[in-house]
Every structure is written in C-alpha cells, then in structure tokens.
Coordinates of C-alpha atoms in Angstrom, one line a residue:
X1 CA -0.2 0.2 -0.1
X2 CA 1.3 3.4 -0.9
X3 CA 0.2 4.8 2.5
X4 CA 1.7 2.2 4.3
X5 CA 3.5 3.3 7.8
X6 CA 6.8 2.2 7.7
X7 CA 8.1 1.5 11.7
X8 CA 10.9 -0.3 13.2
X9 CA 9.6 -3.8 14.5
X10 CA 13.3 -6.0 15.3
X11 CA 11.4 -8.7 16.4
X12 CA 9.4 -9.4 13.1
X13 CA 12.3 -8.9 11.3
X14 CA 14.3 -11.6 13.6
X15 CA 11.3 -13.8 13.2
X16 CA 11.5 -13.4 9.3
X17 CA 15.0 -14.5 9.2
X18 CA 14.2 -17.3 11.6
X19 CA 11.3 -18.5 9.3
X20 CA 13.7 -18.5 6.2
X21 CA 15.8 -21.0 8.1
X22 CA 13.1 -23.3 9.2
X23 CA 11.8 -23.9 5.6
X24 CA 15.1 -25.2 4.9
X25 CA 15.6 -29.0 5.2
X26 CA 19.3 -29.1 6.1
X27 CA 21.4 -27.0 7.6
X28 CA 24.4 -26.0 6.1
X29 CA 27.4 -23.8 7.3
X30 CA 25.8 -20.6 6.1
X31 CA 22.7 -21.4 8.1
X32 CA 24.6 -22.2 11.4
X33 CA 26.4 -19.0 11.1
X34 CA 23.1 -16.9 10.6
X35 CA 21.8 -18.7 13.5
X36 CA 24.8 -17.3 15.6
X37 CA 24.6 -14.0 14.2
X38 CA 20.8 -13.8 15.4
X39 CA 21.6 -15.1 18.9
X40 CA 24.1 -12.5 19.3
X41 CA 21.5 -10.3 18.6
X42 CA 19.3 -11.1 21.5
X43 CA 22.3 -11.6 23.7
X44 CA 22.4 -15.3 24.3
X45 CA 24.3 -16.3 27.5
X46 CA 27.1 -18.5 27.2
X47 CA 24.9 -21.3 28.4
X48 CA 22.4 -20.5 25.5
X49 CA 24.9 -20.6 23.0
X50 CA 26.6 -23.7 24.1
X51 CA 22.8 -25.3 24.2
X52 CA 22.3 -23.8 20.3
X53 CA 25.9 -25.4 19.2
X54 CA 24.9 -28.5 20.9
X55 CA 21.4 -28.6 19.0
X56 CA 23.3 -28.0 15.6
X57 CA 25.7 -30.8 16.0
X58 CA 23.1 -33.5 17.3
X59 CA 22.5 -36.0 14.3
X60 CA 19.1 -36.2 15.1
X61 CA 18.8 -32.6 15.2
X62 CA 15.1 -30.7 14.6
X63 CA 14.9 -27.1 13.7
X64 CA 12.1 -26.9 16.0
X65 CA 14.4 -27.3 18.9
X66 CA 16.2 -24.1 17.9
X67 CA 13.0 -22.3 17.1
X68 CA 11.9 -23.1 21.0
X69 CA 15.0 -21.9 22.3
X70 CA 14.8 -18.5 20.2
X71 CA 11.4 -18.1 21.3
X72 CA 12.2 -18.3 24.9
X73 CA 14.8 -15.4 24.5
X74 CA 12.9 -13.4 22.2
X75 CA 10.0 -13.5 24.4
X76 CA 12.1 -11.5 27.3
X77 CA 13.4 -9.0 24.9
X78 CA 10.6 -8.4 23.0
X79 CA 7.1 -9.7 24.2
X80 CA 5.1 -12.9 23.5
X81 CA 3.2 -11.9 20.7
X82 CA 4.6 -10.9 17.3
X83 CA 2.1 -8.3 16.2
X84 CA 2.1 -8.3 12.3
X85 CA 1.5 -5.1 10.2
X86 CA -2.0 -5.9 9.7
X87 CA -2.6 -6.9 13.2
X88 CA -1.2 -3.2 14.4
X89 CA -3.4 -1.7 11.5
X90 CA -6.2 -3.3 13.1
X91 CA -5.5 -2.3 16.8
X92 CA -4.8 1.5 15.5
X93 CA -8.4 1.5 14.1
X94 CA -9.8 0.8 17.9
X95 CA -7.4 3.7 19.3
X96 CA -7.5 5.3 21.9
X97 CA -6.1 1.9 23.5
X98 CA -5.2 1.2 26.9
X99 CA -3.0 -1.9 27.7
X100 CA -3.0 -3.8 31.0
X101 CA 0.0 -6.1 31.6
X102 CA 2.3 -3.9 29.0
X103 CA 5.3 -5.6 29.8
X104 CA 8.4 -3.8 28.8
X105 CA 6.5 -1.9 26.6
X106 CA 7.5 -3.2 23.3
X107 CA 3.6 -3.6 21.9
X108 CA 2.7 0.3 22.8
X109 CA 6.2 1.1 21.2
X110 CA 5.1 -0.4 17.8
X111 CA 1.5 1.1 18.2
X112 CA 2.9 4.5 19.0
X113 CA 5.0 4.2 15.6
X114 CA 1.7 3.5 13.7
X115 CA 0.2 6.8 15.7
X116 CA -2.1 5.2 17.7
X117 CA -2.5 6.7 21.1
X118 CA -2.0 4.1 23.6
X119 CA -1.7 4.2 27.4
X120 CA 0.6 1.3 28.9
X121 CA 0.3 0.2 32.1
X122 CA 2.5 -2.3 34.0
X123 CA 2.3 -3.5 37.5
X124 CA 6.1 -4.1 37.8
X125 CA 7.9 -1.8 35.2
X126 CA 11.1 -3.7 33.9
X127 CA 13.2 -0.4 35.5
X128 CA 12.4 -2.0 38.8
X129 CA 13.8 -5.2 38.1
X130 CA 11.1 -7.3 39.7
X131 CA 9.4 -8.5 36.4
X132 CA 9.1 -12.2 36.0
X133 CA 8.7 -12.2 32.3
X134 CA 11.3 -10.1 31.3
X135 CA 14.8 -10.2 32.1
X136 CA 15.1 -13.3 34.4
X137 CA 17.8 -15.4 35.3
X138 CA 18.1 -19.6 34.4
X139 CA 16.1 -20.1 37.3
X140 CA 13.1 -17.8 36.0
X141 CA 14.0 -15.2 38.7
X142 CA 14.0 -11.6 38.2
X143 CA 17.5 -11.0 37.4
X144 CA 18.3 -7.4 36.3
X145 CA 16.6 -4.1 36.1
X146 CA 15.6 -3.6 32.2
X147 CA 14.6 -0.5 30.1
X148 CA 11.4 -0.2 28.4
X149 CA 11.2 0.2 24.5
X150 CA 8.5 3.1 25.3
X151 CA 7.2 5.1 28.4
X152 CA 5.5 2.8 30.6
X153 CA 3.1 3.9 33.2
X154 CA 3.4 2.1 36.6
X155 CA -0.3 0.5 37.7
X156 CA -2.6 -2.1 38.0
X157 CA -6.2 -3.2 37.3
X158 CA -7.9 -0.6 39.4
X159 CA -6.7 2.1 37.4
X160 CA -8.7 1.0 34.5
X161 CA -11.5 2.8 35.7
X162 CA -10.2 5.9 34.3
X163 CA -10.1 4.5 31.1
X164 CA -13.6 3.7 30.2
X165 CA -13.3 6.0 27.0
X166 CA -10.4 3.5 25.8
X167 CA -10.2 0.0 24.2
X168 CA -8.6 -2.5 26.6
X169 CA -5.8 -4.3 25.2
X170 CA -4.8 -7.6 26.9
X171 CA -2.1 -9.6 24.8
X172 CA -0.6 -12.9 26.7
X173 CA -2.2 -12.2 30.3
X174 CA -0.4 -14.2 32.8
X175 CA -2.0 -17.2 34.8
X176 CA -3.1 -15.6 37.4
X177 CA -5.8 -12.7 38.7
X178 CA -4.4 -9.9 36.6
X179 CA -6.6 -10.3 33.4
X180 CA -9.8 -11.4 35.9
X181 CA -9.5 -8.0 37.8
X182 CA -8.8 -5.7 34.7
X183 CA -12.5 -6.9 33.5
X184 CA -14.0 -5.9 36.8
X185 CA -12.4 -2.8 36.8
X186 CA -12.7 -1.9 33.3
X187 CA -15.8 0.1 32.2
X188 CA -15.2 0.5 28.7
X189 CA -17.0 -1.1 25.4
X190 CA -14.3 -3.0 23.6
X191 CA -11.9 -5.5 24.6
X192 CA -8.8 -6.7 22.2
X193 CA -7.5 -9.9 23.6
X194 CA -4.3 -11.9 22.2
X195 CA -3.9 -15.0 23.9
X196 CA -3.1 -18.8 23.9
X197 CA -6.2 -19.9 25.9
X198 CA -4.2 -23.1 27.6
X199 CA -1.5 -20.7 28.6
X200 CA -3.1 -17.2 29.6
X201 CA -5.1 -15.7 32.5
X202 CA -7.4 -17.9 34.8
X203 CA -11.0 -19.6 35.0
X204 CA -12.5 -16.4 36.4
X205 CA -11.5 -14.5 33.4
X206 CA -13.0 -16.7 30.9
X207 CA -16.1 -17.0 33.0
X208 CA -16.8 -13.2 33.4
X209 CA -15.5 -12.7 29.6
X210 CA -18.6 -15.4 28.6
X211 CA -21.2 -13.8 30.8
X212 CA -20.6 -10.4 30.4
X213 CA -18.8 -10.0 26.8
X214 CA -19.9 -10.8 23.4
X215 CA -17.5 -12.2 20.8
X216 CA -17.2 -10.0 17.8
X217 CA -14.0 -11.3 15.8
X218 CA -11.6 -14.2 16.2
X219 CA -8.7 -15.1 14.1
X220 CA -5.8 -17.6 14.7
X221 CA -2.4 -15.0 13.9
X222 CA -0.2 -17.6 13.5
X223 CA 2.8 -15.8 15.4
X224 CA 5.1 -18.6 16.1
X225 CA 3.5 -21.0 13.7
X226 CA 4.1 -25.0 14.8
X227 CA 5.2 -23.8 17.9
X228 CA 2.3 -22.3 19.9
X229 CA -1.5 -21.5 18.8
X230 CA -2.2 -17.7 19.4
X231 CA -5.5 -15.9 18.9
X232 CA -6.6 -12.2 18.2
X233 CA -10.2 -11.7 19.4
X234 CA -12.6 -8.5 19.8
X235 CA -15.2 -8.4 22.5
X236 CA -17.8 -5.9 22.9
X237 CA -19.8 -5.5 26.1
X238 CA -22.8 -7.0 26.0
X239 CA -25.1 -4.0 27.5
X240 CA -23.2 -1.5 25.2
X241 CA -25.0 1.0 22.7
X242 CA -23.7 1.5 19.2
X243 CA -22.8 4.9 20.2
X244 CA -20.1 3.5 22.4
X245 CA -18.7 1.1 19.3
X246 CA -16.0 1.6 17.0
X247 CA -17.6 3.9 13.9
X248 CA -16.7 0.8 11.8
X249 CA -18.4 -1.9 13.6
X250 CA -21.5 -3.6 12.3
X251 CA -23.3 -6.4 13.3
X252 CA -22.4 -8.9 10.6
X253 CA -18.3 -9.2 10.4
X254 CA -17.0 -9.0 6.9
X255 CA -14.1 -11.2 6.1
X256 CA -11.3 -10.2 3.9
X257 CA -7.7 -11.7 3.2
X258 CA -4.7 -9.3 3.0
X259 CA -1.6 -11.2 2.3
X260 CA 1.1 -9.9 3.9
X261 CA 4.0 -11.1 2.1
X262 CA 2.8 -8.7 -1.1
X263 CA 3.5 -5.2 0.2
X264 CA 2.0 -3.9 -3.1
X265 CA -1.3 -5.7 -2.9
X266 CA -4.0 -3.2 -3.5
X267 CA -7.1 -3.6 -1.4
X268 CA -10.6 -1.4 -1.0
X269 CA -11.3 -2.8 2.2
X270 CA -10.4 0.1 5.0
X271 CA -13.5 -0.1 6.5
X272 CA -13.2 -3.9 7.0
X273 CA -12.8 -5.3 10.5
X274 CA -11.3 -8.5 9.3
X275 CA -7.8 -8.8 7.7
X276 CA -5.5 -12.2 7.2
X277 CA -3.1 -12.1 10.6
X278 CA -0.9 -14.7 9.2
X279 CA 2.6 -13.8 9.1
X280 CA 4.8 -13.3 5.6
X281 CA 6.3 -16.5 5.9
X282 CA 2.9 -18.6 6.6
X283 CA 1.9 -20.4 3.2
X284 CA -1.0 -22.2 4.9
X285 CA -4.4 -20.4 4.8
X286 CA -6.7 -21.5 7.4
X287 CA -10.3 -20.5 8.3
X288 CA -10.0 -18.1 10.8
X289 CA -12.9 -18.3 12.9
X290 CA -12.0 -19.9 16.3
X291 CA -13.0 -23.3 17.1
X292 CA -16.5 -24.1 19.1
X293 CA -14.8 -24.5 22.3
X294 CA -15.8 -20.7 22.8
X295 CA -19.2 -20.2 24.2
X296 CA -19.7 -17.4 21.8
X297 CA -18.8 -18.9 18.6
X298 CA -21.9 -20.0 16.4
X299 CA -24.1 -17.3 16.9
X300 CA -25.7 -15.4 14.0
X301 CA -22.9 -12.8 13.8
X302 CA -20.6 -15.4 12.9
X303 CA -20.6 -17.3 9.6
X304 CA -18.1 -19.7 7.6
X305 CA -17.3 -21.3 10.8
X306 CA -15.5 -24.3 9.3
X307 CA -12.6 -24.4 11.5
X308 CA -11.9 -27.6 13.2
X309 CA -8.3 -26.9 14.3
X310 CA -7.9 -27.5 18.3
X311 CA -5.0 -25.9 20.4
X312 CA -2.4 -28.9 21.2

C-alpha cells in the first residue's frame, strides 16, 4: 500500500529470518552462522550459546528445537506475541487504547510508531527489576533492571476505571488474577485479547468474558507457527450501545484477506474489520474463526465457521 506506515519492528525481522531458516530441510555452514548471528542480536548467554551449538551438531537435530530456544529468549527481549503489520493496523483502528500488563512496552512502542494513542500500564515496570517475565535468570527469577521500549506507566487493574473511553488491550495475560481483575475494573465497551487460552489468564477471567462480553471477531494469528497457537479476539460489552462502539462496527462481520507477503497488494477494504493476520512466511491459509470451544462461537454474527483446528 502506498500509505503503509514504515516502522521499526526488530522482533518481526528476526522472526522472518528464523522462519526462512526453518524452511530449509538441512542446515549448512551458512545457516549455522546466521543462527549464531541472530543469537548475538538477542544476547544469548554462554549457556544458551552452548545449547545452540549442541543442538546444531546432534545427528537427530530438529529445527523446531532451535525455534523454541529462540522463542524463549526473544519473548523476554521483546514480548510474547509478534504483532504483524495487519494486526497493528487493526489495533490502531480501535485507538485510543489502554494496554494492561504492558510488560516492557514493546507492543505500545510499535503502536505509537503507527500513530495510535495508547496508554501502557504495568504493575512491575522492567526498570524496577521485579518483573518475572522480562530479564530473568536461568531459574526464572528477576535478574536485573531492564529498559522499556517506550514509556510505561506503573499501575494495576484498578487504574482501568479511569480509561472507560478506551479499548482495553490485553496480550498474553499471565495465569493469575490480573486479567480477571482488569475485567472487573474496566468500564469501557471494547476489549481486544491476544492469547493462547491454554497458557493465559485464569478460569475467572473466561467466566466473566463469557457472561458479560460478546465475541465479535476471532482469528488465528500464526505467530510462532508450529510452536504455539495464538488468537486475536475482539469483544464488545453485552450492554454496550452502538454509540459506544467503534465507528466501523456493524452486526455482520466481513471477512477479507490481506496477503502480508505482498507489500504492493491493493485492496479497498479500509472499513473491514477482518484481515488475514498470518505472518509473511506462512504459506497455509486456514479458516479464521475460532474452534467451538468458546461459548460465543456459532451465534448469528458469525458465519463460515468451518475451523476444526484444536489447540495442542
């Protein structure tokens, strides 16, 4: 697109390079050297580097093992989810946003580059050295003080009462009460959730979501394809009036497909909510409605619900 916003996104760039390597059936010397270069870019420890070298010389070596090793390191440097350009464009349309559990602010940094208005809130900013998800040691304990990618405000779920005019963004909430408390305090009308249900939030969160919110849209993002299953979902509060909704909202959700690997692909769906959020190196096209393990899938607002994929 001619008006495509160009942003810095080192996480996506590294993921694309890894994906290219993953498609190779055999690793040669050049492939190994590129992996070593990538590992230096995310500051592998000596132990990590030894593990990488060991994996690359094993006779039964599988590239998925290296993929997992990089994922564990990259999620600490950047974040759990890799927001693709289409995901960022989708999120920007629901600006102003408030992100709860913003971590090191990487997602907010991307969205601010896009021109989105986003308030990033984190109970344990990485500068304090108390965050259990970023900058940890080999035992999973907070190891050192970090530096956020952009300004992150210290706060917790109770602070969401002040942001009822914004869309709540929650990405990969931890398996504790944070996300459920966010739903209890947030008074706005829209929520965007990025998650792997088996590894995110608690049962209370999903109960509240089922009773008080309506699923408008759900798609598989394909971030870290083959290693995890991730979904992007848009929810609307059940008692929300149309005046509180995003100006482009409408009862029947349209489905369009934006091929991210074709930067010059023209389309005229500026007002469509749905795009293909699969990453540029994904060559499979799956149906983008969530499986029927969610209470809202299958109502009259959803159609073409042919997806049979279950999370593994």
